[in-house]
Coordinates of N, CA and C in Angstrom, one line a residue:
X1 N 83.5 73.5 108.5 CA 83.3 72.6 109.6 C 82.3 71.4 109.2
X2 N 81.3 71.8 108.4 CA 80.4 70.8 107.9 C 81.1 69.7 107.1
X3 N 82.1 70.2 106.2 CA 82.9 69.3 105.4 C 83.7 68.4 106.3
X4 N 84.1 68.9 107.5 CA 84.9 68.1 108.4 C 84.1 67.1 109.2
X5 N 82.8 67.2 109.0 CA 81.9 66.2 109.7 C 81.2 66.8 111.0
X6 N 81.4 68.1 111.2 CA 80.7 68.7 112.4 C 79.2 68.8 112.1
X7 N 78.4 68.2 112.9 CA 77.0 68.2 112.6 C 76.3 69.5 112.7
X8 N 76.7 70.4 113.6 CA 76.1 71.7 113.7 C 77.1 72.8 113.9
X9 N 77.7 73.2 112.8 CA 78.8 74.2 112.8 C 78.4 75.5 113.6
X10 N 77.2 75.9 113.4 CA 76.8 77.2 114.1 C 76.9 77.0 115.7
X11 N 76.5 75.8 116.1 CA 76.6 75.5 117.6 C 78.0 75.6 118.1
X12 N 78.9 75.1 117.3 CA 80.3 75.1 117.6 C 80.9 76.5 117.6
X13 N 80.6 77.2 116.5 CA 81.2 78.5 116.3 C 80.6 79.6 117.2
X14 N 79.3 79.5 117.5 CA 78.7 80.6 118.3 C 79.4 81.1 119.5
X15 N 79.8 80.2 120.4 CA 80.5 80.7 121.6 C 81.8 81.4 121.3
X16 N 82.5 80.9 120.3 CA 83.8 81.5 119.9 C 83.6 82.9 119.3
X17 N 82.6 83.0 118.5 CA 82.3 84.3 117.8 C 81.8 85.3 118.9
X18 N 80.9 84.8 119.8 CA 80.4 85.7 120.8 C 81.6 86.2 121.7
X19 N 82.5 85.3 122.1 CA 83.6 85.7 123.0 C 84.5 86.7 122.2
X20 N 84.8 86.5 121.0 CA 85.6 87.3 120.2 C 85.0 88.7 120.1
X21 N 83.7 88.8 119.8 CA 83.0 90.1 119.6 C 83.0 90.8 121.0
X22 N 82.7 90.1 122.0 CA 82.7 90.7 123.4 C 84.0 91.3 123.7
X23 N 85.1 90.6 123.5 CA 86.4 91.1 123.8 C 86.8 92.3 122.9
X24 N 86.4 92.2 121.6 CA 86.7 93.3 120.7 C 86.0 94.6 121.1
X25 N 84.7 94.4 121.5 CA 83.9 95.6 121.9 C 84.4 96.2 123.2
X26 N 84.9 95.3 124.1 CA 85.4 95.8 125.4 C 86.8 96.3 125.4
X27 N 87.6 95.7 124.5 CA 89.1 96.0 124.6 C 89.6 96.7 123.3
X28 N 88.8 96.7 122.2 CA 89.3 97.2 121.0 C 90.5 96.5 120.4
X29 N 91.5 97.2 119.9 CA 92.6 96.5 119.3 C 93.4 95.7 120.3
X30 N 93.3 96.0 121.6 CA 94.0 95.3 122.7 C 93.5 93.9 122.7
X31 N 92.4 93.6 122.1 CA 91.8 92.2 122.2 C 92.4 91.3 121.1
X32 N 93.2 91.8 120.2 CA 93.8 91.0 119.1 C 94.5 89.8 119.7
X33 N 94.3 88.7 119.0 CA 95.0 87.4 119.3 C 95.4 86.8 118.0
X34 N 96.2 85.8 118.0 CA 96.5 85.0 116.8 C 97.9 85.4 116.3
X35 N 98.2 84.9 115.1 CA 99.6 85.0 114.6 C 100.1 86.4 114.4
X36 N 99.2 87.3 114.0 CA 99.6 88.7 113.8 C 100.0 89.3 115.1
X37 N 99.1 89.1 116.1 CA 99.4 89.7 117.4 C 100.7 89.1 118.0
X38 N 101.0 87.9 117.7 CA 102.2 87.2 118.2 C 103.4 87.6 117.3
X39 N 103.2 88.2 116.1 CA 104.3 88.5 115.2 C 104.8 87.2 114.5
X40 N 103.9 86.2 114.4 CA 104.3 84.9 113.8 C 104.2 84.9 112.3
X41 N 105.2 85.4 111.6 CA 105.2 85.5 110.2 C 105.1 84.1 109.6
X42 N 105.8 83.1 110.2 CA 105.8 81.8 109.7 C 104.4 81.2 109.6
X43 N 103.6 81.4 110.6 CA 102.2 80.9 110.6 C 101.4 81.6 109.5
X44 N 101.5 82.9 109.4 CA 100.8 83.6 108.3 C 101.2 83.1 106.9
X45 N 102.5 82.8 106.7 CA 102.9 82.2 105.5 C 102.3 80.8 105.3
X46 N 102.3 80.0 106.3 CA 101.7 78.7 106.2 C 100.2 78.8 105.9
X47 N 99.5 79.7 106.5 CA 98.1 79.9 106.2 C 97.9 80.2 104.7
X48 N 98.6 81.1 104.2 CA 98.5 81.5 102.8 C 98.8 80.3 101.9
X49 N 99.9 79.6 102.2 CA 100.2 78.4 101.4 C 99.1 77.4 101.5
X50 N 98.5 77.1 102.6 CA 97.5 76.2 102.8 C 96.2 76.6 102.0
X51 N 95.9 77.9 102.1 CA 94.8 78.4 101.3 C 95.0 78.3 99.8
X52 N 96.2 78.6 99.4 CA 96.6 78.5 97.9 C 96.3 77.1 97.4
X53 N 96.6 76.1 98.2 CA 96.5 74.7 97.7 C 95.1 74.1 98.0
X54 N 94.4 74.6 99.0 CA 93.1 74.0 99.3 C 91.9 74.9 98.9
X55 N 92.1 76.2 99.0 CA 90.9 77.1 98.7 C 91.5 78.4 98.1
X56 N 92.0 78.4 96.9 CA 92.7 79.6 96.4 C 91.8 80.8 96.3
X57 N 90.5 80.6 96.2 CA 89.6 81.7 96.1 C 89.5 82.5 97.4
X58 N 90.1 82.0 98.5 CA 90.1 82.7 99.8 C 91.4 83.5 100.1
X59 N 92.4 83.3 99.2 CA 93.7 83.9 99.5 C 93.6 85.4 99.6
X60 N 93.0 86.1 98.6 CA 92.9 87.5 98.6 C 92.2 88.0 99.8
X61 N 91.1 87.4 100.2 CA 90.4 87.8 101.4 C 91.3 87.7 102.6
X62 N 92.0 86.6 102.7 CA 92.9 86.4 103.9 C 93.9 87.5 103.9
X63 N 94.5 87.7 102.8 CA 95.6 88.8 102.7 C 95.0 90.1 103.2
X64 N 93.8 90.5 102.7 CA 93.2 91.7 103.0 C 92.9 91.8 104.5
X65 N 92.3 90.8 105.1 CA 91.9 90.8 106.5 C 93.2 90.9 107.4
X66 N 94.2 90.2 106.9 CA 95.5 90.1 107.7 C 96.2 91.5 107.6
X67 N 96.1 92.2 106.5 CA 96.6 93.5 106.4 C 95.9 94.5 107.4
X68 N 94.6 94.4 107.5 CA 93.9 95.2 108.4 C 94.3 94.8 109.9
X69 N 94.4 93.5 110.2 CA 94.8 93.1 111.5 C 96.2 93.6 111.8
X70 N 97.1 93.6 110.8 CA 98.5 94.1 111.0 C 98.5 95.6 111.4
X71 N 97.7 96.3 110.6 CA 97.5 97.8 110.9 C 97.0 98.0 112.3
X72 N 96.0 97.2 112.7 CA 95.4 97.4 114.0 C 96.4 97.1 115.1
X73 N 97.2 96.0 114.9 CA 98.2 95.6 115.9 C 99.3 96.7 116.0
X74 N 99.7 97.3 114.8 CA 100.7 98.4 114.8 C 100.1 99.6 115.6
X75 N 98.9 100.0 115.3 CA 98.3 101.1 115.9 C 98.1 101.0 117.4
X76 N 97.8 99.7 117.8 CA 97.6 99.5 119.3 C 99.0 99.3 120.0
X77 N 100.0 99.1 119.2 CA 101.4 98.8 119.9 C 101.4 97.5 120.6
X78 N 100.6 96.5 120.1 CA 100.6 95.2 120.8 C 101.5 94.2 120.2
X79 N 102.2 94.5 119.1 CA 103.1 93.6 118.5 C 104.4 94.2 118.1
X80 N 105.4 93.4 117.9 CA 106.7 93.8 117.6 C 106.7 94.4 116.2
X81 N 107.1 95.7 116.0 CA 107.1 96.3 114.7 C 107.9 95.6 113.6
X82 N 109.0 95.0 114.0 CA 109.8 94.3 113.0 C 109.0 93.0 112.5
X83 N 108.4 92.4 113.4 CA 107.6 91.2 113.1 C 106.4 91.6 112.2
X84 N 105.8 92.7 112.5 CA 104.7 93.2 111.6 C 105.2 93.5 110.2
X85 N 106.4 94.1 110.1 CA 107.0 94.4 108.8 C 107.2 93.1 108.0
X86 N 107.7 92.1 108.7 CA 107.9 90.8 108.0 C 106.6 90.2 107.5
X87 N 105.6 90.3 108.3 CA 104.2 89.8 107.9 C 103.7 90.6 106.7
X88 N 103.9 91.9 106.7 CA 103.6 92.8 105.6 C 104.3 92.4 104.3
X89 N 105.6 92.0 104.4 CA 106.3 91.6 103.3 C 105.7 90.3 102.7
X90 N 105.3 89.4 103.6 CA 104.7 88.1 103.1 C 103.4 88.4 102.4
X91 N 102.6 89.3 103.0 CA 101.3 89.6 102.4 C 101.4 90.2 101.1
X92 N 102.5 91.0 100.8 CA 102.7 91.7 99.6 C 103.4 90.9 98.5
X93 N 103.8 89.7 98.8 CA 104.6 88.9 97.8 C 103.8 87.8 97.2
X94 N 103.7 87.8 95.9 CA 103.0 86.7 95.2 C 103.8 85.4 95.1
X95 N 105.2 85.6 95.2 CA 106.1 84.4 95.0 C 106.5 83.9 96.4
X96 N 105.6 83.3 97.1 CA 105.9 82.8 98.4 C 106.8 81.6 98.5
X97 N 106.9 80.9 97.4 CA 107.8 79.7 97.4 C 109.2 80.1 97.7
X98 N 109.6 81.3 97.2 CA 111.0 81.8 97.5 C 111.2 82.0 99.0
X99 N 110.2 82.5 99.6 CA 110.3 82.8 101.1 C 110.4 81.5 101.8
X100 N 109.6 80.5 101.5 CA 109.6 79.3 102.2 C 110.7 78.3 101.8
X101 N 111.4 78.6 100.8 CA 112.5 77.8 100.3 C 112.0 76.7 99.3
X102 N 110.8 76.8 98.9 CA 110.2 75.8 98.0 C 110.5 75.9 96.6

């Protein structure tokens, strides 16, 4: 955020982080949101591709955290199992250009 010109990133992020933590503590895996919860494999793919081009050092961490999120969504039954399978395939493939048609 600082690189994007936000003067006080902590001030911007604090309410979001507090809300996310409060929801997670209150609801557990039922509090999941985002592309994994929605079963949006295309967005997960786009995230990985953006990280590969802009911040490749973050790709492994993103893949790891997304795998944990996928497992949590599966355990909670909050997402379509087929969509979670597709997300898992994306996370496991190093050759993402084939998937995206690139």
